Amino acid sequence: MIYTKICEMLKIKYPIFQGGMAQISDSGLAAAVSQAGGLGIIASGNNPPEAIRDEIHKIRELTDKPFGVNVMLLSPYAEEVSQMLIEEKVPVIVTGAGNPGKYMKRWKEAGIKVIPVAPSVAFAKHFEKAGADAVICEGTEAGGHVGELTTMCITPQVVDSVNIPVVAAGGIGDGRGIAAAFCLGASGVQVGTRFVLAKECKAHQNYKEKIKKAGDTDTAVTGRKTGHPVRVLKNKLVTQFKELEKNNASIEEMEALGRGRLYMAAVEGNVDYGSVMSGQIAGLVYKEQACRDIIREMFEEAERIMKNLGLMAGGSNE
Ligand code: TUI
């Protein structure tokens, strides 16, 4: 049994978060993960507060286990969503794509556990000081909006710099990834791409098939110049993006090209011209399974590996 500070803090059985993936992580997926003992997370994306409130009401019908809501800080509704989450007294808030500083005090006063994604050591320290209960280190291997550092490099550096638990994210798709995260000092992991293939995940089947078929070199990062770099699976949209970048197109032109594309892929199933956000680990993600089986399989594998590591460490270098 792998039980960590994160399990204790959040009252969850397994130290695993399901990534709050915009247009994908709804109450159905999050409830299945929470019910299986992880932390299910509802993604707020660019949705208005009332739509997210409905999802919170739905998850409470489906499970009495703890769950989280992620606040995408680039959303035009971030302020309203942050207020609504206080009214709803959600147990956990995860933030992404920005600095949650101005909301922290209100959330903490409402008794909510707050876990921001920290893109660097400096931000992790800053978030700890502002009252964060833990931080997520999300490497550039992750899907969607990404930073520069890899999971392997940012995780141990943040672990050494803060006194709160660290959750590693980006590039974790099986038990080996979980064991590696613990070796780096993490107290938990966040997994996105593998949960897209969960039976309870309502992403369009074309989206799932594209992840299943993907290999190790099939992702690309678009929009580095716009300041909003996003990792996606390569397709015709990526070719169009690269063309614009080559021609030094304006940021406005590139942002216009990206608008509505995630909905196109995840909901409408247009995986040629939509934005198929996915992590680099897609190459080893191919099985459609229930959330319960994903979690069980990943942790059984991690435990096996960690026991073997113990045996290895007991050997001799002489
Ligand atoms: O947020 C994510 N991943 C996302 S959000 C998203 S929706 C979207 N769609 C189109 C364009 C942009 C976003 C899809 N995927 N991951 C968490 C994450 N947070 N990664 C990096 C960061 C981050 C970056 C900077 C967190 C804090 C931060 O602060 C720096 C600052 O200057 O505020």
Coordinates of C-alpha atoms and ligand atoms in Angstrom, one line a residue:
M1 CA 0.0 0.0 0.0
I2 CA 1.4 3.4 -1.0
Y3 CA 0.1 6.0 1.4
T4 CA 1.6 9.5 1.5
K5 CA 1.1 12.9 3.1
I6 CA -1.2 13.8 0.2
C7 CA -3.5 10.9 1.1
E8 CA -3.6 12.0 4.7
M9 CA -4.2 15.7 3.8
L10 CA -7.0 15.1 1.3
K11 CA -8.5 11.9 2.8
I12 CA -7.9 9.9 -0.4
K13 CA -6.8 6.2 -0.7
Y14 CA -4.3 6.6 -3.6
P15 CA -2.0 9.6 -4.1
I16 CA -3.2 10.2 -7.6
F17 CA -5.0 13.2 -9.1
Q18 CA -6.8 13.0 -12.4
G19 CA -5.7 16.1 -14.4
G20 CA -8.4 18.7 -14.8
M21 CA -8.5 18.7 -18.6
A22 CA -10.6 21.4 -20.2
Q23 CA -13.5 20.1 -22.3
I24 CA -12.7 16.6 -21.0
S25 CA -12.7 16.3 -17.2
D26 CA -16.4 16.4 -16.3
S27 CA -18.3 15.3 -13.2
G28 CA -18.6 11.7 -14.6
L29 CA -14.9 11.2 -15.0
A30 CA -14.0 13.0 -11.8
A31 CA -16.6 11.0 -9.8
A32 CA -15.2 7.7 -11.1
V33 CA -11.7 8.6 -10.1
S34 CA -12.7 9.8 -6.7
Q35 CA -14.9 6.7 -6.2
A36 CA -11.9 4.6 -7.0
G37 CA -9.8 6.3 -4.3
G38 CA -8.0 9.0 -6.3
L39 CA -8.7 12.7 -6.5
G40 CA -11.1 13.4 -9.4
I41 CA -10.9 16.9 -10.7
I42 CA -13.5 18.8 -12.6
A43 CA -12.0 21.1 -15.2
S44 CA -13.4 24.6 -15.4
G45 CA -11.6 25.6 -18.6
N46 CA -13.2 28.7 -20.1
N47 CA -16.7 27.7 -18.8
P48 CA -19.0 30.2 -17.0
P49 CA -19.5 29.6 -13.3
E50 CA -23.1 28.2 -13.6
A51 CA -22.0 25.4 -15.9
I52 CA -19.3 24.4 -13.4
R53 CA -21.7 24.7 -10.5
D54 CA -23.9 22.1 -12.3
E55 CA -21.0 19.8 -12.6
I56 CA -20.3 20.2 -8.8
H57 CA -23.9 19.3 -8.0
K58 CA -23.7 16.3 -10.3
I59 CA -20.5 14.9 -8.7
R60 CA -22.0 15.3 -5.3
E61 CA -24.9 13.0 -6.5
L62 CA -22.4 10.5 -7.8
T63 CA -19.9 10.2 -4.9
D64 CA -19.4 11.3 -1.3
K65 CA -15.6 11.1 -1.7
P66 CA -13.4 14.2 -1.9
F67 CA -13.0 15.8 -5.3
G68 CA -11.3 18.9 -6.8
V69 CA -12.1 21.7 -9.3
N70 CA -9.4 23.2 -11.4
V71 CA -9.4 26.9 -12.1
M72 CA -7.8 27.8 -15.4
L73 CA -6.5 31.3 -14.5
L74 CA -6.5 32.5 -18.2
S75 CA -10.3 32.1 -18.3
P76 CA -12.3 35.3 -18.6
Y77 CA -14.5 33.8 -15.8
A78 CA -11.7 33.1 -13.4
E79 CA -12.9 35.7 -10.8
E80 CA -16.5 34.6 -10.9
V81 CA -15.6 30.9 -10.8
S82 CA -13.3 31.5 -7.8
Q83 CA -16.2 33.1 -5.9
M84 CA -18.7 30.3 -6.9
L85 CA -16.2 27.7 -5.6
I86 CA -16.4 29.3 -2.1
E87 CA -20.2 29.3 -2.2
E88 CA -20.1 25.6 -3.1
K89 CA -17.5 24.9 -0.4
V90 CA -15.5 22.5 -2.7
P91 CA -13.0 20.4 -0.9
V92 CA -10.0 21.1 -3.2
I93 CA -9.0 23.8 -5.7
V94 CA -6.2 23.1 -8.2
T95 CA -5.1 26.1 -10.3
G96 CA -3.3 26.3 -13.6
A97 CA -1.9 28.6 -16.2
G98 CA -1.3 31.5 -13.9
N99 CA -0.8 32.9 -10.4
P100 CA -3.7 32.4 -8.0
G101 CA -2.3 34.9 -5.5
K102 CA -5.3 37.2 -5.4
Y103 CA -7.8 34.4 -4.6
M104 CA -5.7 32.5 -2.0
K105 CA -6.7 34.3 1.1
R106 CA -10.5 34.0 0.4
W107 CA -10.1 30.3 -0.5
K108 CA -8.1 29.5 2.6
E109 CA -10.6 31.4 4.8
A110 CA -13.4 29.2 3.3
G111 CA -11.5 26.1 4.5
I112 CA -10.6 24.9 1.0
K113 CA -7.4 23.0 0.2
V114 CA -5.5 24.9 -2.5
I115 CA -3.0 23.2 -4.8
P116 CA -1.5 25.4 -7.6
V117 CA 0.6 24.3 -10.5
A118 CA 4.0 25.9 -9.9
P119 CA 6.1 26.4 -13.0
S120 CA 9.4 27.0 -11.1
V121 CA 11.0 26.9 -7.7
A122 CA 10.4 30.6 -7.2
F123 CA 6.7 30.3 -7.9
A124 CA 6.5 27.2 -5.6
K125 CA 8.1 29.1 -2.7
H126 CA 5.8 32.1 -3.4
F127 CA 2.7 29.9 -3.4
E128 CA 3.7 28.2 -0.2
K129 CA 4.1 31.5 1.5
A130 CA 0.7 32.6 0.2
G131 CA -0.9 29.5 1.9
A132 CA -0.9 26.7 -0.7
D133 CA -1.4 23.3 0.9
A134 CA 0.7 21.5 -1.7
V135 CA 2.0 22.3 -5.2
I136 CA 1.9 20.5 -8.5
C137 CA 5.1 20.4 -10.5
E138 CA 4.0 19.9 -14.1
G139 CA 6.8 19.1 -16.5
T140 CA 6.8 20.1 -20.2
E141 CA 6.0 16.5 -21.1
A142 CA 2.4 17.2 -20.1
G143 CA -0.4 17.9 -22.5
G144 CA -2.1 21.3 -22.9
H145 CA -0.6 24.5 -21.6
V146 CA 3.0 23.7 -20.7
G147 CA 6.1 25.3 -19.1
E148 CA 9.7 24.9 -20.0
L149 CA 11.1 22.5 -17.3
T150 CA 10.9 18.7 -17.4
T151 CA 9.2 16.7 -14.6
M152 CA 12.5 15.0 -13.8
C153 CA 14.2 18.4 -13.2
I154 CA 11.5 20.6 -11.6
T155 CA 10.2 18.0 -9.1
P156 CA 13.3 17.4 -7.0
Q157 CA 14.3 21.1 -7.1
V158 CA 10.9 22.1 -5.8
V159 CA 10.9 19.3 -3.2
D160 CA 14.1 20.7 -1.8
S161 CA 12.7 24.2 -1.7
V162 CA 9.3 23.9 0.0
N163 CA 7.9 22.2 3.1
I164 CA 4.6 21.3 1.6
P165 CA 3.9 18.1 -0.3
V166 CA 4.7 18.1 -4.0
V167 CA 2.7 16.4 -6.7
A168 CA 4.5 15.4 -9.9
A169 CA 2.8 15.7 -13.2
G170 CA 3.7 15.4 -16.9
G171 CA 4.9 12.2 -18.5
I172 CA 3.3 9.8 -16.0
G173 CA 1.3 7.0 -17.6
D174 CA 2.0 3.8 -15.7
G175 CA 3.5 2.4 -12.5
R176 CA 7.0 3.1 -13.6
G177 CA 6.2 6.8 -13.8
I178 CA 4.6 6.8 -10.3
A179 CA 7.6 5.0 -8.8
A180 CA 9.9 7.5 -10.5
A181 CA 7.9 10.4 -9.1
F182 CA 8.3 9.0 -5.6
C183 CA 12.1 8.6 -6.2
L184 CA 12.2 12.4 -7.0
G185 CA 10.6 13.1 -3.7
A186 CA 7.0 13.7 -4.8
S187 CA 4.1 12.8 -2.5
G188 CA 1.7 12.1 -5.3
V189 CA 1.2 12.2 -9.0
Q190 CA -1.2 13.8 -11.4
V191 CA -2.2 11.9 -14.6
G192 CA -4.0 13.3 -17.5
T193 CA -3.5 11.5 -20.8
R194 CA -4.1 8.0 -19.5
F195 CA -7.5 9.1 -18.0
V196 CA -8.6 10.3 -21.4
L197 CA -8.9 6.6 -22.3
A198 CA -10.9 5.8 -19.2
K199 CA -14.3 4.2 -20.0
E200 CA -15.9 6.9 -17.9
C201 CA -14.3 9.7 -20.0
K202 CA -16.7 11.3 -22.5
A203 CA -14.0 12.7 -24.8
H204 CA -14.9 11.9 -28.4
Q205 CA -13.9 8.4 -29.6
N206 CA -11.8 9.9 -32.4
Y207 CA -9.8 11.8 -29.7
K208 CA -9.2 8.5 -27.8
E209 CA -8.2 6.6 -31.0
K210 CA -5.7 9.3 -31.9
I211 CA -4.0 8.9 -28.4
K212 CA -4.1 5.1 -28.8
K213 CA -2.3 5.3 -32.2
A214 CA 0.2 8.0 -31.1
G215 CA 3.9 7.1 -30.7
D216 CA 6.7 8.8 -28.8
T217 CA 7.4 11.6 -31.3
D218 CA 3.8 12.4 -32.2
T219 CA 3.3 15.5 -30.0
A220 CA 4.3 19.1 -30.8
V221 CA 4.2 22.4 -28.9
T222 CA 2.4 25.2 -30.7
G223 CA 2.1 28.8 -29.7
R224 CA 5.5 29.3 -27.9
K225 CA 5.6 32.7 -29.5
T226 CA 2.1 33.7 -28.3
G227 CA 3.2 33.1 -24.7
H228 CA 0.6 30.3 -24.4
P229 CA 2.5 27.1 -25.5
V230 CA 0.3 24.1 -25.8
R231 CA 1.3 20.5 -26.3
V232 CA -0.9 18.6 -28.8
L233 CA -0.8 15.6 -31.1
K234 CA 0.5 16.5 -34.5
N235 CA -2.2 17.0 -37.2
K236 CA -3.2 19.4 -39.9
L237 CA -3.9 22.2 -37.4
V238 CA -0.3 21.8 -36.2
T239 CA 1.0 22.1 -39.8
Q240 CA -1.0 25.4 -40.1
F241 CA 0.4 26.7 -36.9
K242 CA 4.0 25.9 -37.9
E243 CA 3.3 27.6 -41.2
L244 CA 2.1 30.8 -39.4
E245 CA 5.1 30.6 -37.1
K246 CA 7.5 30.3 -40.0
N247 CA 6.0 33.3 -41.7
N248 CA 6.3 35.3 -38.5
A249 CA 2.5 35.8 -38.3
S250 CA 1.1 38.1 -35.6
I251 CA 0.2 36.8 -32.2
E252 CA -3.5 37.7 -33.0
E253 CA -3.4 35.6 -36.1
M254 CA -2.1 32.6 -34.2
E255 CA -4.6 33.0 -31.3
A256 CA -7.4 33.3 -33.9
L257 CA -6.3 30.0 -35.4
G258 CA -6.4 28.3 -32.0
R259 CA -9.8 29.5 -30.9
G260 CA -12.5 26.8 -30.4
R261 CA -10.1 24.0 -31.5
L262 CA -10.2 22.0 -28.3
Y263 CA -14.0 21.8 -28.4
M264 CA -13.7 20.8 -32.1
A265 CA -11.4 17.8 -31.2
A266 CA -12.7 16.7 -27.8
V267 CA -16.4 17.2 -28.3
E268 CA -17.0 17.2 -32.1
G269 CA -14.3 14.6 -32.8
N270 CA -12.5 16.6 -35.5
V271 CA -9.0 15.4 -34.8
D272 CA -7.5 16.7 -38.0
Y273 CA -8.3 20.4 -37.5
G274 CA -9.0 20.4 -33.8
S275 CA -6.5 20.7 -30.9
V276 CA -5.8 17.2 -29.6
M277 CA -4.1 18.1 -26.3
S278 CA -2.0 15.2 -25.0
G279 CA 1.2 14.5 -23.1
Q280 CA 4.3 12.9 -24.6
I281 CA 3.4 9.7 -22.7
A282 CA 0.6 9.1 -25.3
G283 CA 3.0 6.5 -26.9
L284 CA 2.5 4.1 -24.0
V285 CA -1.2 4.8 -23.4
Y286 CA -3.4 2.5 -25.5
K287 CA -5.8 0.6 -23.2
E288 CA -9.4 1.7 -22.6
Q289 CA -10.1 0.8 -19.0
A290 CA -12.4 1.8 -16.1
C291 CA -10.8 4.3 -13.8
R292 CA -10.8 1.8 -11.0
D293 CA -8.6 -0.6 -13.1
I294 CA -6.3 2.2 -14.3
I295 CA -5.6 3.2 -10.7
R296 CA -5.3 -0.3 -9.4
E297 CA -3.0 -1.4 -12.2
M298 CA -0.7 1.7 -11.9
F299 CA -0.3 1.3 -8.2
E300 CA 0.3 -2.5 -8.3
E301 CA 3.0 -1.9 -10.8
A302 CA 4.5 1.0 -8.8
E303 CA 4.6 -1.1 -5.6
R304 CA 6.3 -4.0 -7.4
I305 CA 8.9 -1.7 -8.8
M306 CA 9.5 0.0 -5.4
K307 CA 10.0 -3.4 -3.7
N308 CA 12.5 -4.4 -6.4
L309 CA 14.3 -1.1 -5.9
G310 CA 14.7 -2.1 -2.3
L311 CA 16.3 -5.4 -3.3
M312 CA 18.6 -3.6 -5.8
A313 CA 19.7 -1.2 -3.0
G314 CA 20.5 -4.2 -0.9
G315 CA 23.1 -5.4 -3.4
S316 CA 26.8 -4.8 -3.4
N317 CA 28.9 -2.6 -5.7
E318 CA 32.1 -4.5 -4.9
Ligands
TUI1 O1 -3.1 24.7 -17.1 C1 -2.5 23.7 -17.5 N1 -2.8 23.1 -18.7 C2 -3.8 23.5 -19.5 S1 -4.8 24.8 -19.4 C3 -5.5 24.5 -20.8 S2 -6.8 25.5 -21.5 C4 -5.9 26.5 -22.6 N2 -6.3 26.5 -23.8 C5 -5.7 27.2 -24.7 C6 -4.6 28.1 -24.3 C7 -4.2 28.1 -23.0 C8 -4.9 27.2 -22.1 C9 -5.0 23.4 -21.4 N3 -4.0 22.9 -20.7 N4 -1.5 23.2 -16.8 C10 -1.1 23.8 -15.6 C11 0.0 24.7 -15.9 N5 0.1 25.8 -15.2 N6 1.0 24.5 -16.7 C12 1.8 25.7 -16.6 C13 1.2 26.4 -15.6 C14 1.6 27.7 -15.1 C15 2.3 28.6 -15.9 C16 2.6 29.9 -15.3 C17 1.3 28.0 -13.8 C18 1.6 29.2 -13.2 C19 2.3 30.1 -14.0 O2 2.5 31.3 -13.4 C20 3.4 32.2 -14.1 C21 2.8 33.5 -14.2 O3 3.6 34.4 -14.7 O4 1.7 33.7 -13.8

